[in-house]
mmCIF file of C-alpha atoms and ligand atoms in Angstrom:
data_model
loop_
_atom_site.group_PDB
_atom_site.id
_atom_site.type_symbol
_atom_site.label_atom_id
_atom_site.label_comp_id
_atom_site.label_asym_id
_atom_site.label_seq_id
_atom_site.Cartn_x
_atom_site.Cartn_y
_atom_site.Cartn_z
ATOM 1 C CA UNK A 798 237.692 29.362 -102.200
ATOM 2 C CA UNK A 799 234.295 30.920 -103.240
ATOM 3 C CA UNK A 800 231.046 30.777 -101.183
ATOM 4 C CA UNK A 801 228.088 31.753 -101.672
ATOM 5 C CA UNK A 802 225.480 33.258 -98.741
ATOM 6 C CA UNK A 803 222.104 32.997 -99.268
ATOM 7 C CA UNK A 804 219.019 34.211 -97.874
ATOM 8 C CA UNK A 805 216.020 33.295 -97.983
ATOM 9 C CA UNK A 806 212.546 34.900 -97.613
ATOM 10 C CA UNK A 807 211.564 37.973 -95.120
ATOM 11 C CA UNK A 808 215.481 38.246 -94.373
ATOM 12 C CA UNK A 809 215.548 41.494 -96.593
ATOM 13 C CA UNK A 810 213.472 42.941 -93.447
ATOM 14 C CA UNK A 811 216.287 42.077 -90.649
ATOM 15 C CA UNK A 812 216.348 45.250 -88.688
ATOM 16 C CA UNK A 813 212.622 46.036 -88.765
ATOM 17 C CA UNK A 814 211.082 42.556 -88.746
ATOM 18 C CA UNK A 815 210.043 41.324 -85.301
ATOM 19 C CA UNK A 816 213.041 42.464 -83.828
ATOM 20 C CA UNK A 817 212.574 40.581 -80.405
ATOM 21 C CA UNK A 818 213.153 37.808 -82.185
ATOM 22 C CA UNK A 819 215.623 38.299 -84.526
ATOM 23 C CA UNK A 820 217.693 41.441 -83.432
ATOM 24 C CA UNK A 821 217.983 44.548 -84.895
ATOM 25 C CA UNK A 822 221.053 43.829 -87.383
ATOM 26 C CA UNK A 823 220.220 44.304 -90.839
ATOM 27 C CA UNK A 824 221.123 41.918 -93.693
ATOM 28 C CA UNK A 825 223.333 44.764 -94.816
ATOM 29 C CA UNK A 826 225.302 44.464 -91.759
ATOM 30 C CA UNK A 827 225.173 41.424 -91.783
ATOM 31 C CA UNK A 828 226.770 40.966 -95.401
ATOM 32 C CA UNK A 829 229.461 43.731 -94.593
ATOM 33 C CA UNK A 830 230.795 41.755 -91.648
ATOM 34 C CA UNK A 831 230.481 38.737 -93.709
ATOM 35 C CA UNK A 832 232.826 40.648 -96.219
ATOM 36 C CA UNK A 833 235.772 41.893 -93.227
ATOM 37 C CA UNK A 834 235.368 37.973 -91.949
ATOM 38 C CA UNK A 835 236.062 36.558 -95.587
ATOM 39 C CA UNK A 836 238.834 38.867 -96.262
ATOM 40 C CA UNK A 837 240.303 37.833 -92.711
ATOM 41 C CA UNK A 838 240.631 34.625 -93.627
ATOM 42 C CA UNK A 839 241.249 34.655 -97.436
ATOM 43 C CA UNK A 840 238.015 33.173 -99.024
ATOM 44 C CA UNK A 841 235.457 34.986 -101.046
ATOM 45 C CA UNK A 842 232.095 35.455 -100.554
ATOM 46 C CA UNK A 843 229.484 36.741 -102.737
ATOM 47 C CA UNK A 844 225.918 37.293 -101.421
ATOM 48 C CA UNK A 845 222.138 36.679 -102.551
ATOM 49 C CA UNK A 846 218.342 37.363 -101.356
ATOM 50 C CA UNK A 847 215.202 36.371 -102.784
ATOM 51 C CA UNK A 848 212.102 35.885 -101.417
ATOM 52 C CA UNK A 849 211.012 33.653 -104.403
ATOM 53 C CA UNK A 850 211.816 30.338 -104.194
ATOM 54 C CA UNK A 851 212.620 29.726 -107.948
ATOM 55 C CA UNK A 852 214.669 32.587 -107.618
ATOM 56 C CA UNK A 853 216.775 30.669 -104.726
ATOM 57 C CA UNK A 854 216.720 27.442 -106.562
ATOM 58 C CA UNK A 855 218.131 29.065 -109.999
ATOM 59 C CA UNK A 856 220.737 30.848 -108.148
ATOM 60 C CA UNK A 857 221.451 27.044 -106.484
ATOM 61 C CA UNK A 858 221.811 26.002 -109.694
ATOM 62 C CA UNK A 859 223.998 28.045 -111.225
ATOM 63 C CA UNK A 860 226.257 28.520 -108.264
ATOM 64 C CA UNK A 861 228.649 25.373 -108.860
ATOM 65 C CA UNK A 862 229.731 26.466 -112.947
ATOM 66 C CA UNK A 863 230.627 29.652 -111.052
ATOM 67 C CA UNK A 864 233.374 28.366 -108.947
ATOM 68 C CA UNK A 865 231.300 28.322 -105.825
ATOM 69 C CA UNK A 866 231.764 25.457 -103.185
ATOM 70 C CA UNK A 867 230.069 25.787 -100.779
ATOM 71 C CA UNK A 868 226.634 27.843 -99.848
ATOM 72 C CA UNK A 869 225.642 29.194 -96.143
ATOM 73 C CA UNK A 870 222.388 29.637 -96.456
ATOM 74 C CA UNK A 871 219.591 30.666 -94.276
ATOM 75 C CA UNK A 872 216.576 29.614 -96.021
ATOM 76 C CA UNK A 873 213.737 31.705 -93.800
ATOM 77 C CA UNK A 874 210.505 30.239 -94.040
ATOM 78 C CA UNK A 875 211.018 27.546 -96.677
ATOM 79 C CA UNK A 876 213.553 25.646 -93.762
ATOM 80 C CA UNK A 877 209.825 24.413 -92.842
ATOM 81 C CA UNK A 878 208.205 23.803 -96.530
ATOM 82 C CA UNK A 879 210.318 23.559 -98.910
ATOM 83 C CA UNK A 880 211.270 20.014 -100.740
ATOM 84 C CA UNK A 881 212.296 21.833 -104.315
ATOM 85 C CA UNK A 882 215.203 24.254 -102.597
ATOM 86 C CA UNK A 883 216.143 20.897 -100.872
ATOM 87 C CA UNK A 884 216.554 19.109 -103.975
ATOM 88 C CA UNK A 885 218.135 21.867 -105.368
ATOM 89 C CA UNK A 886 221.029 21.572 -102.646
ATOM 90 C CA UNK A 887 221.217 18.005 -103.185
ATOM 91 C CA UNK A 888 221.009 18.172 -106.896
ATOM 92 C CA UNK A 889 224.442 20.780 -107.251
ATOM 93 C CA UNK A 890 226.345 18.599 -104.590
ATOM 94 C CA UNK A 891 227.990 21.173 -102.848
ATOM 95 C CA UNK A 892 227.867 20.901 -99.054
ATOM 96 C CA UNK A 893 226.446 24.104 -97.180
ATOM 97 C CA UNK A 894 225.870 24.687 -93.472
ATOM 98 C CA UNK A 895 222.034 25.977 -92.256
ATOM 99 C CA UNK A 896 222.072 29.307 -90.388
ATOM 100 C CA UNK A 897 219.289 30.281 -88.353
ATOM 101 C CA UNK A 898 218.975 33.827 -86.033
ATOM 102 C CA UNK A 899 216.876 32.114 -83.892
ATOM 103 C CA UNK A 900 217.039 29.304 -81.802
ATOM 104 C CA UNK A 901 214.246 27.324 -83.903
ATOM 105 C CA UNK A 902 214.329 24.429 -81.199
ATOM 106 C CA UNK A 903 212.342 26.789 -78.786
ATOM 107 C CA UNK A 904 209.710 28.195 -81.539
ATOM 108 C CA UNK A 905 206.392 26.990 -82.255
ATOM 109 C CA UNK A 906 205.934 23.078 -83.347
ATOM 110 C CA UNK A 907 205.661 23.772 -87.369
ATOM 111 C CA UNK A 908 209.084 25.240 -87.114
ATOM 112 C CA UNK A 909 210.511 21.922 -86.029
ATOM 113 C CA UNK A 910 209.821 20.275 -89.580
ATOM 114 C CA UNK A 911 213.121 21.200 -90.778
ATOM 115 C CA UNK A 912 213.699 19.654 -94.439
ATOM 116 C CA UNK A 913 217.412 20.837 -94.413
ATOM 117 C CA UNK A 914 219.010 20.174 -91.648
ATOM 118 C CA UNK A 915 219.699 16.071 -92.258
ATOM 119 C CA UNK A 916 221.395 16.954 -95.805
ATOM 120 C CA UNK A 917 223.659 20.349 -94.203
ATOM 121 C CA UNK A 918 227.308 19.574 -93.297
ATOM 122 C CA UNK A 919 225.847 21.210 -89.703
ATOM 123 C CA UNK A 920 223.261 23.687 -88.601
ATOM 124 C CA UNK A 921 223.523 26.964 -86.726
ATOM 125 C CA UNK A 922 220.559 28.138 -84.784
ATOM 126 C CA UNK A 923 220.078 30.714 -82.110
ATOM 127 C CA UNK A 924 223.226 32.758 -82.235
ATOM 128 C CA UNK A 925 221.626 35.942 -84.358
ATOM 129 C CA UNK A 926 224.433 37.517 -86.809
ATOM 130 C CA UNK A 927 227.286 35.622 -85.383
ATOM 131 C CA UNK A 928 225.703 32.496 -86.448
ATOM 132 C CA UNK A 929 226.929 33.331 -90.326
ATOM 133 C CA UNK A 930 230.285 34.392 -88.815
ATOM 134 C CA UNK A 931 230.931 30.729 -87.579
ATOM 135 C CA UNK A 932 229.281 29.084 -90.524
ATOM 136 C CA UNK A 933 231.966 31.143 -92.562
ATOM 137 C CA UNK A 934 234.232 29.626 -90.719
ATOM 138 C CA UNK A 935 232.880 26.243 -90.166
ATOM 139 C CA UNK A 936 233.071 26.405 -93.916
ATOM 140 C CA UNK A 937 236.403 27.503 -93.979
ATOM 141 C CA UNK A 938 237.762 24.821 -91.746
ATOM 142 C CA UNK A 939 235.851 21.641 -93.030
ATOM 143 C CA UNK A 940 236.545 22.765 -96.718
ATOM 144 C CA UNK A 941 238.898 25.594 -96.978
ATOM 145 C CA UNK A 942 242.596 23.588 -97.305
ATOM 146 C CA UNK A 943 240.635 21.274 -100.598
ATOM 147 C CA UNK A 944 239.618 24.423 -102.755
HETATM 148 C C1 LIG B 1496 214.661 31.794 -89.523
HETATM 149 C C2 LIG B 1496 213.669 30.896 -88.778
HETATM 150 C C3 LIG B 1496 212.483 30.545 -89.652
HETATM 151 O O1 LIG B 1496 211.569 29.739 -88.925
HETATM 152 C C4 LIG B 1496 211.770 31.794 -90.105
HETATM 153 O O2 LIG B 1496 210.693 31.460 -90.968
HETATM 154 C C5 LIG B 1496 212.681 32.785 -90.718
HETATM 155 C C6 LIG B 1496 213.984 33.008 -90.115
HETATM 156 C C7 LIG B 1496 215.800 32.317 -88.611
HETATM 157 O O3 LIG B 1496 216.757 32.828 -89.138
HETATM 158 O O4 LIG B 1496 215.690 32.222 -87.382
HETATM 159 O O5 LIG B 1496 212.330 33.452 -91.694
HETATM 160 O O6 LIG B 1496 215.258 31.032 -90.563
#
């Protein structure tokens, strides 16, 4: 089973970007223990950043001729604005769960306008780094035994 992990805008900067709130892992890191996870449990995983949001959607797009079937994907700042990487998801029909570092619920009120979470198969908020670990395997186990 492929899936694809996507990130979204600003996430290139995990490490040095406000690190109070979102740790001092890097995306790197992140995507290497992504890798050891994936190999752990015998699905693969390819990875992609952009902080363009045609960028994300092409990449969307393209992801299901590929093989892919499902996406985790944290989509940064466009969780809050964006209807086109929305559609996108909906548009490709492959189900994805929402990662989030932090806990959104406790940020400021434009962060609750979340135009993702309704169409995810779940969302993952607050748990820094391991939250892509469990998606992987939230993936795994809702999906895993059909591909
Ligand atoms: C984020 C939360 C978003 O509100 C923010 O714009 C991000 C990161 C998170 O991972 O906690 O860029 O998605």
């Amino acid at each position: 089973m492929k899936i694809l992990v996507i990130n979204g805008p600003n996430l290139n900067m995990l490490g040095n970007r406000e690190p109070a709130i979102y740790g001092a892992t890097t995306l790197e890191e992140i995507e290497s223990s992504l890798r050891r996870k994936a190999l752990s449990i015998g699905v693969e995983v390819d990875f992609y950043q952009s902080n363009i949001e045609g960028e994300l959607i092409e990449r969307i797009q393209k992801a299901p001729a590929q093989g892919f079937r499902a996406f985790v994907i944290n989509p940064g700042g466009y969780t809050h604005t964006s209807v086109a990487l929305r559609d996108a998801l909906i548009a490709v029909e492959l189900p994805f769960i929402e990662v989030h570092l932090s806990k959104v619920s406790a940020r400021e009120p434009f962060r609750q306008i979340n135009l993702f979470s309704d169409i995810a198969a779940g969302s993952i908020s607050g748990f820094g780094p391991l939250g892509y670990i469990l998606a992987l395997e939230a993936v795994w186990g809702l999906y895993g035994k059909k591909a």
